[in-house]
Structure formats: structure tokens, C-alpha cells
Tab-separated table of C-alpha atoms and ligand atoms in Angstrom:
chain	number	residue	atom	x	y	z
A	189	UNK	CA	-5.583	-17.626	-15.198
A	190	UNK	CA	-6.285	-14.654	-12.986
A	191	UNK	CA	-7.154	-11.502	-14.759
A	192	UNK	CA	-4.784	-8.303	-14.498
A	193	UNK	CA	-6.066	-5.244	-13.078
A	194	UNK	CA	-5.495	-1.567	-14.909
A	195	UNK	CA	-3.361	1.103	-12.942
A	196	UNK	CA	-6.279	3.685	-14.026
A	197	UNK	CA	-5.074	6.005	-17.400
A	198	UNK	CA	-2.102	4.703	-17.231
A	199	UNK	CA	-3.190	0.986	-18.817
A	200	UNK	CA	-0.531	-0.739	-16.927
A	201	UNK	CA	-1.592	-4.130	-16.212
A	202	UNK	CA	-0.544	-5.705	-12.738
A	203	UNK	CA	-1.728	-9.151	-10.762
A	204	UNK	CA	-4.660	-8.162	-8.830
A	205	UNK	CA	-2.573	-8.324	-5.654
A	206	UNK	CA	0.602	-6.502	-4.865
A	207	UNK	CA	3.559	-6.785	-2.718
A	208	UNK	CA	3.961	-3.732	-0.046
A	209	UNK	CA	7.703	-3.482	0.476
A	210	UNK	CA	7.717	-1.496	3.427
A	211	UNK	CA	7.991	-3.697	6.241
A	212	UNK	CA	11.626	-5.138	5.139
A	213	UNK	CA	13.165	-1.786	5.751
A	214	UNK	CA	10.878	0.265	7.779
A	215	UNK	CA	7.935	0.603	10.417
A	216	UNK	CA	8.125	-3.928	11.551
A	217	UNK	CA	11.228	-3.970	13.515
A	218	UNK	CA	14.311	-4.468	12.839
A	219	UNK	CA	14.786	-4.328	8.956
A	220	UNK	CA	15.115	-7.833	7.064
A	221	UNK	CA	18.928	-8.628	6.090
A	222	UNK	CA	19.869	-7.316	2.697
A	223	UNK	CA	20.527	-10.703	0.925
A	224	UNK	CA	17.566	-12.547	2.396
A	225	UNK	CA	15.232	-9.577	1.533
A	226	UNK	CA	16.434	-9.517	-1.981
A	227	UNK	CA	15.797	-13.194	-1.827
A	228	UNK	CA	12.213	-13.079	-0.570
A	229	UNK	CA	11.327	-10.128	-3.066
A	230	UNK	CA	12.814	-12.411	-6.265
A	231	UNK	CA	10.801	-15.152	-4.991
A	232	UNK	CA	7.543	-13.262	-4.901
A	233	UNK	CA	7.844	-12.665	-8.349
A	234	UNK	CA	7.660	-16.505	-9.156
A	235	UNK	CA	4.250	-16.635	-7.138
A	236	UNK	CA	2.708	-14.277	-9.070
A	237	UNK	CA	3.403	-11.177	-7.826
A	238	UNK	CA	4.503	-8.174	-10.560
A	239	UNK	CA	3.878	-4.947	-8.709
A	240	UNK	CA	5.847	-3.667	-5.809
A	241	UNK	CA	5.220	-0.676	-3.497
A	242	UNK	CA	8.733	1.318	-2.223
A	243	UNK	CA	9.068	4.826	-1.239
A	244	UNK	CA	12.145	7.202	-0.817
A	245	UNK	CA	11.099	7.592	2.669
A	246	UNK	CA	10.907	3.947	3.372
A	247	UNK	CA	14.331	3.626	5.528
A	248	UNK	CA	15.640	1.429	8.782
A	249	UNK	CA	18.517	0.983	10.770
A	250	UNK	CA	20.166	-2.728	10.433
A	251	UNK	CA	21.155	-4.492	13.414
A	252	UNK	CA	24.675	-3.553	12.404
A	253	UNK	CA	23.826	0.244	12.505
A	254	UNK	CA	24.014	0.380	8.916
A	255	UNK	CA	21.328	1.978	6.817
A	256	UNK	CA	18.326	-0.112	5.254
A	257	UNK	CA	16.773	1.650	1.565
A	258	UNK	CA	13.503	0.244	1.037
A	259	UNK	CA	14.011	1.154	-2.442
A	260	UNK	CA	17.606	-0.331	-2.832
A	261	UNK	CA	16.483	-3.892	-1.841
A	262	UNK	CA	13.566	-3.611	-4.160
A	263	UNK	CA	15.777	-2.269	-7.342
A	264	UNK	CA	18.282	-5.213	-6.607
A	265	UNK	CA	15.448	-7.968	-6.302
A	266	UNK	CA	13.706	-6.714	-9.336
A	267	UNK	CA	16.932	-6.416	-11.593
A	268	UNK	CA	17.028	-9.248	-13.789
A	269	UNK	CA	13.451	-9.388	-14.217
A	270	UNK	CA	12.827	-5.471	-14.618
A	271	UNK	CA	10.742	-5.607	-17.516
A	272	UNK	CA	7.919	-7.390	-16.637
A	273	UNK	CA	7.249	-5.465	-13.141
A	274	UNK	CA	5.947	-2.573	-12.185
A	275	UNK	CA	7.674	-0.828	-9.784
A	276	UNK	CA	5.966	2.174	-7.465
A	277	UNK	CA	8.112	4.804	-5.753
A	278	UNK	CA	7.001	7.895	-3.701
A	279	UNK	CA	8.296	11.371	-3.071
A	280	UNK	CA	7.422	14.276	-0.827
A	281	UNK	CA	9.015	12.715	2.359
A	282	UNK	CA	12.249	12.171	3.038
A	283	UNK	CA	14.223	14.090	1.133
A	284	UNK	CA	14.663	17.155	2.743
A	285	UNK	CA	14.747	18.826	6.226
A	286	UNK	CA	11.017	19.989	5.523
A	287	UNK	CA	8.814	17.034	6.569
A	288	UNK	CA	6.721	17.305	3.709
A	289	UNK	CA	8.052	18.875	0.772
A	290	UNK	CA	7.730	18.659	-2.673
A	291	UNK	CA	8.822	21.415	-4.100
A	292	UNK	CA	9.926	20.866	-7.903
A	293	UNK	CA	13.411	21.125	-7.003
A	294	UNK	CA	13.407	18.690	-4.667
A	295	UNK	CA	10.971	15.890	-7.267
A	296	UNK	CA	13.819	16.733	-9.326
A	297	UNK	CA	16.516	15.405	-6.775
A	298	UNK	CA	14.032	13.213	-5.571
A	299	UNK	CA	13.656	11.289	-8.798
A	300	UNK	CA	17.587	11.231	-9.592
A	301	UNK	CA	17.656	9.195	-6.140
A	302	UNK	CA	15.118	6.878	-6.495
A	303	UNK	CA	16.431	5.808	-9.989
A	304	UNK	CA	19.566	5.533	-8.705
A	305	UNK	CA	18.747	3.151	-5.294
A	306	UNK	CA	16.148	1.279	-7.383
A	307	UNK	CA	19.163	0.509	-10.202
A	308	UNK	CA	16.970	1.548	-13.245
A	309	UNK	CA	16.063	4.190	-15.579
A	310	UNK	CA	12.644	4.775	-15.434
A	311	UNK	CA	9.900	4.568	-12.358
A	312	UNK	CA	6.431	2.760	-13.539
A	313	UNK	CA	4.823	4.058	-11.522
A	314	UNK	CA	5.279	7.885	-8.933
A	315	UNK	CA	3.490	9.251	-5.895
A	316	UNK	CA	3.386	11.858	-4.100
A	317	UNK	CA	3.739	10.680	-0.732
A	318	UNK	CA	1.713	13.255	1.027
A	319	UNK	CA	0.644	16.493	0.273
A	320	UNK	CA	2.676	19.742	0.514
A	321	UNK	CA	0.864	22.494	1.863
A	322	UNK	CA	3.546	25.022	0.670
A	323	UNK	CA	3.142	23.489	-2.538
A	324	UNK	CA	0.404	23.145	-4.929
A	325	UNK	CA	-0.777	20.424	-6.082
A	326	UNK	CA	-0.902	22.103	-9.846
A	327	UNK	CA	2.858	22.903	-9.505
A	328	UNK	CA	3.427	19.557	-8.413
A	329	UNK	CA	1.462	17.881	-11.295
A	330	UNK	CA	3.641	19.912	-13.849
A	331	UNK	CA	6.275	18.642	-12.399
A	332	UNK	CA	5.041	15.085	-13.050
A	333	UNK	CA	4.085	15.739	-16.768
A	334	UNK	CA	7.703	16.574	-17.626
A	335	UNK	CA	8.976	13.194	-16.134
A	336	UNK	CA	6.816	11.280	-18.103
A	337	UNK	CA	7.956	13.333	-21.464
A	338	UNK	CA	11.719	12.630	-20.156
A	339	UNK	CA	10.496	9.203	-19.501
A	340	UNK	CA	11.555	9.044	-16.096
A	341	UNK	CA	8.447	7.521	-14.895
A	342	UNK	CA	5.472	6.102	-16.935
A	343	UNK	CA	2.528	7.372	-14.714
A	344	UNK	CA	2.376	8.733	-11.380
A	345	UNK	CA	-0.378	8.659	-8.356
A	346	UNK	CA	-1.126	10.669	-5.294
A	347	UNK	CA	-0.942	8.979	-1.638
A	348	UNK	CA	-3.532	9.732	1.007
A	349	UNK	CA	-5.807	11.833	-1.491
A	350	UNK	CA	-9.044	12.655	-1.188
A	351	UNK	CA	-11.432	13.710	-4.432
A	352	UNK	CA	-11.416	17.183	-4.617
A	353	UNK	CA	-7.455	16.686	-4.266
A	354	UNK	CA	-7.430	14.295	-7.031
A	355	UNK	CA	-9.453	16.346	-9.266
A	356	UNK	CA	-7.053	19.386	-9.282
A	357	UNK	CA	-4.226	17.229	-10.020
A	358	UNK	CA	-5.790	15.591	-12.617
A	359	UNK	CA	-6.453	18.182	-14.683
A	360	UNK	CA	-3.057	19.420	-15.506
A	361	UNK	CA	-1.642	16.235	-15.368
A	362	UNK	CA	-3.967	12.983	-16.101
A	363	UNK	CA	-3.895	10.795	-12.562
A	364	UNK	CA	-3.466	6.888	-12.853
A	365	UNK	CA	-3.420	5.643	-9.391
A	366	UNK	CA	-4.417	6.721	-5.018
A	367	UNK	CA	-2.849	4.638	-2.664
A	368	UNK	CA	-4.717	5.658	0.341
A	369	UNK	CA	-5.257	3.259	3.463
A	370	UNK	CA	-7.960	0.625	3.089
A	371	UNK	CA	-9.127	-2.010	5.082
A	372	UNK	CA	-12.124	-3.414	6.672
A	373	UNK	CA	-11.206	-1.142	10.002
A	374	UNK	CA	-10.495	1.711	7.641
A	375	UNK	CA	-13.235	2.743	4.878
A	376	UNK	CA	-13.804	6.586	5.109
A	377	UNK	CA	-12.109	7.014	1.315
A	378	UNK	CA	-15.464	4.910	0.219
A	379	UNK	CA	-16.933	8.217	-0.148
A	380	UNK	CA	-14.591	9.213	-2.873
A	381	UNK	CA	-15.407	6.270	-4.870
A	382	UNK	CA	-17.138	7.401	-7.188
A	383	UNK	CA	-14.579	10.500	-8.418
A	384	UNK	CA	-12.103	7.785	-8.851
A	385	UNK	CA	-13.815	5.547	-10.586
A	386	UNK	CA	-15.543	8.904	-12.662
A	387	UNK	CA	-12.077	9.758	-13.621
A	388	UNK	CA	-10.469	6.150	-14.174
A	389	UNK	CA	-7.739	6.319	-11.712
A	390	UNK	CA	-7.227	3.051	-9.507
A	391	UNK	CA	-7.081	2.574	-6.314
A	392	UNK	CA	-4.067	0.919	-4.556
A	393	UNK	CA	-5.055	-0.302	-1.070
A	394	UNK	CA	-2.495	0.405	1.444
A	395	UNK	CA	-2.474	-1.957	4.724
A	396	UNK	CA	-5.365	-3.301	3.579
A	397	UNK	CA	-5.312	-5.890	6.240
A	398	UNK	CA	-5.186	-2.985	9.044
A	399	UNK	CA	-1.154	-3.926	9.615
A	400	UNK	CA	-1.704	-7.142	10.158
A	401	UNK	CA	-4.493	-7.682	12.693
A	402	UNK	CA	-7.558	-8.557	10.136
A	403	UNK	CA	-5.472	-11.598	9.644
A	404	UNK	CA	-6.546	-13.466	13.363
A	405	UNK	CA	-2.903	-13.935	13.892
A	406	UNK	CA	-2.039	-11.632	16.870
A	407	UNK	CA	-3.062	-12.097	20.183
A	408	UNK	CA	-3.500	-9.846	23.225
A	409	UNK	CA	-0.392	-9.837	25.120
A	410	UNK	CA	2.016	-10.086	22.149
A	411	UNK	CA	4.697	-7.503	22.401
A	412	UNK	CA	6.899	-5.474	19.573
A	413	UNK	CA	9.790	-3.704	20.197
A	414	UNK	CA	8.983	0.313	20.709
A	415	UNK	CA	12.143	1.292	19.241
A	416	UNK	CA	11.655	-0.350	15.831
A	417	UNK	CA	8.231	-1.778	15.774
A	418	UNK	CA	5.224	0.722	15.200
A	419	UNK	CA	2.512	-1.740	16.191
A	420	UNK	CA	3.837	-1.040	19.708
A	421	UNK	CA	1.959	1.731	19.742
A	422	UNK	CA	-0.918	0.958	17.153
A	423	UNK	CA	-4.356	1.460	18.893
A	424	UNK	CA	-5.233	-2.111	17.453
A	425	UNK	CA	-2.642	-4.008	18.888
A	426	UNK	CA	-3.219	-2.583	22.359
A	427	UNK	CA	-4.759	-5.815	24.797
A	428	UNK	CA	-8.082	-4.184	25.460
A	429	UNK	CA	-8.995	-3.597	21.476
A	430	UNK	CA	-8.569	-7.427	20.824
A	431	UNK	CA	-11.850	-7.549	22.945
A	432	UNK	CA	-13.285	-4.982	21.528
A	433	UNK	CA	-12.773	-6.305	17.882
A	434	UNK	CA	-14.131	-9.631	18.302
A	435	UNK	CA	-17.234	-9.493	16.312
A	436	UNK	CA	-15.129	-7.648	13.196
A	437	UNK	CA	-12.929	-10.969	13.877
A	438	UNK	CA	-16.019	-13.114	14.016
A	439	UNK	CA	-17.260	-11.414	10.543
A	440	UNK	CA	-14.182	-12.475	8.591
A	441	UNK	CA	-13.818	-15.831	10.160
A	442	UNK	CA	-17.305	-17.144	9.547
A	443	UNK	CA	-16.609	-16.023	6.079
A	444	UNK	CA	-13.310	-17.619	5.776
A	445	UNK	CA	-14.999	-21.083	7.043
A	446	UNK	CA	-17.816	-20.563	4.888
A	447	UNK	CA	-15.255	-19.950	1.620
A	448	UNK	CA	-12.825	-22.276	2.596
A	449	UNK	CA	-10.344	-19.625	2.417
A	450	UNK	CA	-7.752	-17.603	5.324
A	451	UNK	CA	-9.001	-14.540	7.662
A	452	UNK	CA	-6.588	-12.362	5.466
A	453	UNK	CA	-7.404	-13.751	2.271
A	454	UNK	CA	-11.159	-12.964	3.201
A	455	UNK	CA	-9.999	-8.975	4.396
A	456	UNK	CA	-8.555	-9.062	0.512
A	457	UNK	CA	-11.071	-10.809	-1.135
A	458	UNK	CA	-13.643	-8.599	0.179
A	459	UNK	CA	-12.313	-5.301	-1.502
A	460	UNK	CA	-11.125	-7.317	-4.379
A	461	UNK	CA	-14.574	-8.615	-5.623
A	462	UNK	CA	-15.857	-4.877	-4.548
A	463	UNK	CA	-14.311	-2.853	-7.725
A	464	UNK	CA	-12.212	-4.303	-10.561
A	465	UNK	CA	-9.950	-1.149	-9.959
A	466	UNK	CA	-8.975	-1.695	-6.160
A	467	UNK	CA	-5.291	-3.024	-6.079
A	468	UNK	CA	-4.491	-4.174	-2.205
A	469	UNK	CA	-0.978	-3.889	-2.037
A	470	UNK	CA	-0.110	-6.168	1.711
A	471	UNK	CA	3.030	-6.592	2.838
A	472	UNK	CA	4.699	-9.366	4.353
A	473	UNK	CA	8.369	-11.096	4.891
A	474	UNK	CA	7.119	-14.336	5.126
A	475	UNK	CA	6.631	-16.574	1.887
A	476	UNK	CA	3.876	-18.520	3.412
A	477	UNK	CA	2.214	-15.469	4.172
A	478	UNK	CA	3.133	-13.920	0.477
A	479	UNK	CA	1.340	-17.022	-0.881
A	480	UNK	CA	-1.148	-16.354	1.674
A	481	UNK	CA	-2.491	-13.219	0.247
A	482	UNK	CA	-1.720	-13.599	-3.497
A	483	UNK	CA	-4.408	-16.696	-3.428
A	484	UNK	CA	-7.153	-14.102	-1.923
A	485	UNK	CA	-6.959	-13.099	-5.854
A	486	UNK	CA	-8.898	-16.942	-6.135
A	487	UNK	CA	-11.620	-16.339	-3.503
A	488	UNK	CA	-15.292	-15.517	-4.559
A	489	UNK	CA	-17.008	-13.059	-3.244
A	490	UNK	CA	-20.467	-12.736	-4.970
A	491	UNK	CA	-22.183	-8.831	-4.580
A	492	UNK	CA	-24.367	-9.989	-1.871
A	493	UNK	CA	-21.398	-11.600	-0.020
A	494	UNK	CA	-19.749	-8.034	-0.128
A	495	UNK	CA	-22.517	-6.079	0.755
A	496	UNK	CA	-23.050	-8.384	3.688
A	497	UNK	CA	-19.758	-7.472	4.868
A	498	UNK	CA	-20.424	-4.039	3.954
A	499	UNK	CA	-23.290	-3.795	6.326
A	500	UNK	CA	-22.512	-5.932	9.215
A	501	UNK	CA	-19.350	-3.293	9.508
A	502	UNK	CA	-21.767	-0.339	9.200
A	503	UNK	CA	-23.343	-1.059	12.345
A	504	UNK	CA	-19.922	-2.264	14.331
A	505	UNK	CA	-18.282	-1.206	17.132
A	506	UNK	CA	-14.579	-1.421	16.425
A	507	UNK	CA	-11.714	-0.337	18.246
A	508	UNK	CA	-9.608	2.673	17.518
A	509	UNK	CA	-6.710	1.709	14.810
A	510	UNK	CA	-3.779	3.160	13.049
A	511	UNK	CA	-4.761	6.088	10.837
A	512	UNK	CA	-7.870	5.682	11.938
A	513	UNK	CA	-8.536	9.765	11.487
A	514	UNK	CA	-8.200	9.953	8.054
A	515	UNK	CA	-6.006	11.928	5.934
A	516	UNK	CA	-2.695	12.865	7.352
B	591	NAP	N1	1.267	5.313	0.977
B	591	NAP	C1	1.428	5.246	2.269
B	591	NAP	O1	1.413	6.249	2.986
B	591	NAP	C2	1.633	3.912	2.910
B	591	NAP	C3	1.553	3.757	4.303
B	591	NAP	C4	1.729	2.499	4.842
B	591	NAP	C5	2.001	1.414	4.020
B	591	NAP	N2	2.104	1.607	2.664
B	591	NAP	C6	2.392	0.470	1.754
B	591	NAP	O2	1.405	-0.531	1.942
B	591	NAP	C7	2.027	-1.778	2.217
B	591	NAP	C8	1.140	-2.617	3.113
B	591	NAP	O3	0.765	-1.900	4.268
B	591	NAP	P1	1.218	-2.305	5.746
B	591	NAP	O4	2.442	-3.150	5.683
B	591	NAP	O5	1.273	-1.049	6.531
B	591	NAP	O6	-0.025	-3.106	6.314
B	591	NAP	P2	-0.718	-4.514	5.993
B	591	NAP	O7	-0.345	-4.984	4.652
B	591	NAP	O8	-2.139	-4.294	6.334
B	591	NAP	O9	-0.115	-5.458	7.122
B	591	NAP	C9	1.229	-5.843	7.132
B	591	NAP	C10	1.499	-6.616	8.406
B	591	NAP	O10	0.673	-7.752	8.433
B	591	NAP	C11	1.420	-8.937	8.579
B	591	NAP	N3	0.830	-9.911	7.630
B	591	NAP	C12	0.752	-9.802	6.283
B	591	NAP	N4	0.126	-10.868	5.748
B	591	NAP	C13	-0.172	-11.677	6.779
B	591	NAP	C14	-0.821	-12.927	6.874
B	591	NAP	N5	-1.277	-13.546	5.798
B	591	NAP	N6	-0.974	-13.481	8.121
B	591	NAP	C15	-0.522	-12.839	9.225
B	591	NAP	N7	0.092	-11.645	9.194
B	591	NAP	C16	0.275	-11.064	7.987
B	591	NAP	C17	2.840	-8.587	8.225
B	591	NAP	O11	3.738	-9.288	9.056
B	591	NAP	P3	4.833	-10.334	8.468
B	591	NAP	O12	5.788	-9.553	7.643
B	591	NAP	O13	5.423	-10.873	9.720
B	591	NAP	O14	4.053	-11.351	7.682
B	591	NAP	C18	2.906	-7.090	8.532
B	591	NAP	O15	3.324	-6.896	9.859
B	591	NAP	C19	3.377	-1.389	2.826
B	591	NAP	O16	4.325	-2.422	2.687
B	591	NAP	C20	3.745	-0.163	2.031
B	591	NAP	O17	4.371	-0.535	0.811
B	591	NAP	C21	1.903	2.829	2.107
């Protein structure tokens, strides 16, 4: 029986390994079809998966020119088994023609919309997406403390936050979760570790298996479609970085021979056995793949296993990736 992880002050309990949504609207090409996404999500949920990542701003075009909402396939999947998941919505893009806005009138219509495309009547679990720089965070965090007394959502989280961030939003309105990126490629949040664990707030890993290519699955000279496909332009997916990331590829395979266990369930495993309170949150449309990643919850890492990891990367050269310059 795999233990539950804690979604920080909030005490919500999720598998230690969540679905990211994303990729069957937005961001991987051409969005999944509505029926079969709905269908993949539902089935998830029967290999163990409870908590699932959506935002407002997670949108595609279908192949019929008809609009694809992240959240809408997620609040249809999850219907008939809404109470026992935990569902995770963001505002603060999307909404408006500001790119980043979340001022409290537009939470407010923000909120209305999610519920509404998600089919429910309360939110588990609400970030903001990214900051506002017009608005601050203290305004924002009031904002988020009347929700929860309206019990529109049971907890909310910030997205690409760094401590001192954090901090002032905690204290006017207690913090459960940071979803900020995290992968093997990706570590500079490491620093603000100890804050989060200081204030009990968990921390959701976003492409935690750097979009795909800490898995060994791509190959130079594979090509995605520039028009719906944003690893067409991702640094890592580029031919030359493939060379230049062969001993981080190296690192995870000799572990994943040595544990008997995948390349991705290795990049997983790694910052699972790290902290109790890191949640990686991968997506995927395949159920193979799913399965995949929801086993890395089984793979042992011991401390020294982590720490070798943790070192070997210290010293390595690595190609350039997405997000690779921190906080945006
Ligand atoms: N808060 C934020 O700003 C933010 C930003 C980005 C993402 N997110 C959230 O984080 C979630 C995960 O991040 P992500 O999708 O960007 O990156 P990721 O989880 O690191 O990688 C996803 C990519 O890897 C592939 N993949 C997944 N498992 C695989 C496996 N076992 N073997 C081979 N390939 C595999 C998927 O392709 P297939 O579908 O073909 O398997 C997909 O293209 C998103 O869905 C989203 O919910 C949040």
C-alpha cells in the first residue's frame, strides 16, 4: 500500500504521483479528442492516480477548429468519482487581455469559470498561475481567504514561487502547495527548500521529467509540429543537446538497470525518495506511460542513492532546456 503524501497546511492527502493534464489540451500538439481524453483521465483514476493538475489557461485548438478546455475534459472525467480526487486549477493567465493579471475582480470571474468548465462546486485545490506585478501578492492572498470561507476552493498554492514570495503570501493567507518546475535538468528552486519545508507547504513538481526527455525516449532528429507542439522549439529537443546530455542520460540509465526500474520512473523516483512533501505531477496521454510513472511511487531510492544523483548532476554539463532561467 503506497503511502499518501500531504498537500502542506492544507492536510489533503493525494497518491504520491499526480497526473499533469496539460498536454491533452495544450503545449503537445494537436489536443487529444474530447471523448478519448475523458476516457484516458477516468482510467487513470483506476491506476492509482487521485490528483490532477488543470489550469484556466490550459487551452488548444481541435483539429476541427473547435476549442479544447483543459479544465472541461478534466471536470467531465472526474465527475462520477469527484469525491475522492483532488482537483488543482490555476488563475492569473488567461482570463483577461492583461497577460498576467490577477486582480481580485478578475479571481472572482476567474473562479466562477473554472467551477463552471470543471462541472463542480468547489476547487481542492487554487494557484496562482504566475505572479502579477500590478498586483500584490497580499491583495491576492485576501482574495484566496474569502474563497475558502465561501468554500469555493479548499486550499490554494502559488506557481513558479520563490521563498521570499511564498512567505508574504503566507502570512495573510496560510499557503498549502508551489508548483514550480522540477526536474533533474531543472533544480535552482532547491535553494528554497528549506522555507517550504519551514512553513509546511508542499511542493508539486511540474515537468518533472524535463517535458519528456529524462525519459530516453526521444531521439535526435525527431520532429514536432511548430504550430502546435512546443518541444519544437525546446532547447532540449534540439539535435545537438541530445549529445550534449548523454552523461545526464547515462546517470539515470545506469540507475534504472541497477533498480530494475524505467529512465522516467528513475527521474521520479529520485525527487520522490528526496522529501516526503515533493508531489511530481507528469503528464502523459498514453496509459502505458501513465502506468509508467505512477509505479516510480514503488522504486527505492536509499539517501545515498539520491545524493549520488545529487552530486554527479552538480558537476554536469547539460544542455540548455525549457525554463531553464528560472522564474518567469
Ligand atoms: N504551473 C505551471 O506553470 C506549469 C507549467 C508546465 C506544466 N505544468 C503542469 O505539469 C504537468 C507536467 O509537466 P509537462 O507536461 O510540461 O512535462 P513532463 O511531465 O516533464 O513531460 C511530459 C511529456 O513527457 C512525455 N512522457 C511522459 N511520461 C513519459 C514516459 N514514461 N515515457 C516517455 N515519454 C513520457 C509526454 O508525452 P506523451 O503524452 O506522449 O506520453 C509529454 O510530452 C503538465 O501536464 C501541467 O499540468 C504546470
Amino acid at each position: 500500500m503506497i503511502k499518501k503524501r500531504i498537500l502542506g497546511n492544507s492536510g489533503i492527502e493525494v497518491n504520491p504521483v499526480g497526473l499533469g493534464c496539460m498536454g491533452f489540451s495544450h503545449a503537445y500538439g494537436t489536443p487529444t479528442d474530447k471523448s478519448d481524453a475523458i476516457k484516458l483521465i477516468r482510467n487513470s483514476y483506476d491506476m492509482g492516480y487521485d490528483f490532477f493538475d488543470t489550469a484556466e489557461a490550459y487551452i488548444g485548438v481541435n483539429s476541427d477548429g473547435t476549442v479544447s478546455y483543459n479544465e472541461e475534459l478534466v471536470g467531465e472525467a472526474l465527475k462520477p468519482i469527484r469525491s475522492h480526487v483532488v482537483i488543482a486549477t490555476k488563475f492569473g493567465i488567461g482570463e483577461s487581455a492583461k497577460e498576467r493579471d490577477s486582480r481580485p475582480e478578475t479571481i472572482r470571474k476567474s473562479v466562477e469559470k473554472s467551477l463552471k468548465r470543471l462541472g463542480t462546486d468547489y476547487i481542492d485545490l487554487y494557484y496562482q498561475h504566475r505572479e502579477d506585478p500590478d498586483t500584490p501578492i497580499e491583495e491576492v492572498a485576501g482574495v484566496m481567504s474569502e474563497l475558502i470561507k465561501e468554500g469555493k476552493i479548499r486550499a490554494w498554492g502559488l506557481s513558479e514561487a520563490d521563498a521570499e514570495y511564498m512567505r508574504r503570501a503566507n502570512a495573510v493567507c496560510k499557503v498549502s502547495a508551489i508548483e514550480n518546475r522540477y526536474s533533474m535538468m531543472g533544480r535552482f528552486y532547491e535553494k528554497d527548500f528549506p522555507a517550504f519545508e519551514e512553513l509546511n507547504i508542499a511542493y508539486v513538481a511540474y515537468s518533472p521529467l524535463a517535458n519528456g526527455i529524462l525519459t530516453g525516449k526521444y531521439k535526435a532528429g525527431m520532429q514536432f509540429d511548430s504550430q502546435t507542439d512546443f518541444r519544437a522549439i525546446m532547447p532540449q529537443f534540439q539535435d545537438e543537446s541530445y549529445k550534449q546530455n548523454e552523461e545526464l542520460f547515462y546517470l539515470i540509465s545506469s540507475m534504472a538497470e541497477e533498480k530494475n526500474a524505467t529512465m522516467s520512473q528513475i527521474s521520479l523516483a529520485w525527487m520522490l525518495n528526496k522529501k516526503p512533501w515533493i508531489i511530481p505531477i507528469p503528464g502523459s496521454r498514453k496509459p502505458e506511460r501513465m502506468k509508467e510513472n505512477q509505479e516510480a511511487a514503488n522504486v527505492q531510492l536509499s539517501s545515498e542513492d539520491v545524493k549520488k544523483i545529487d552530486s554527479a548532476l552538480d558537476k554536469m554539463k547539460m544542455s540548455d532546456y525549457f525554463g531553464g532561467t528560472g522564474r518567469k
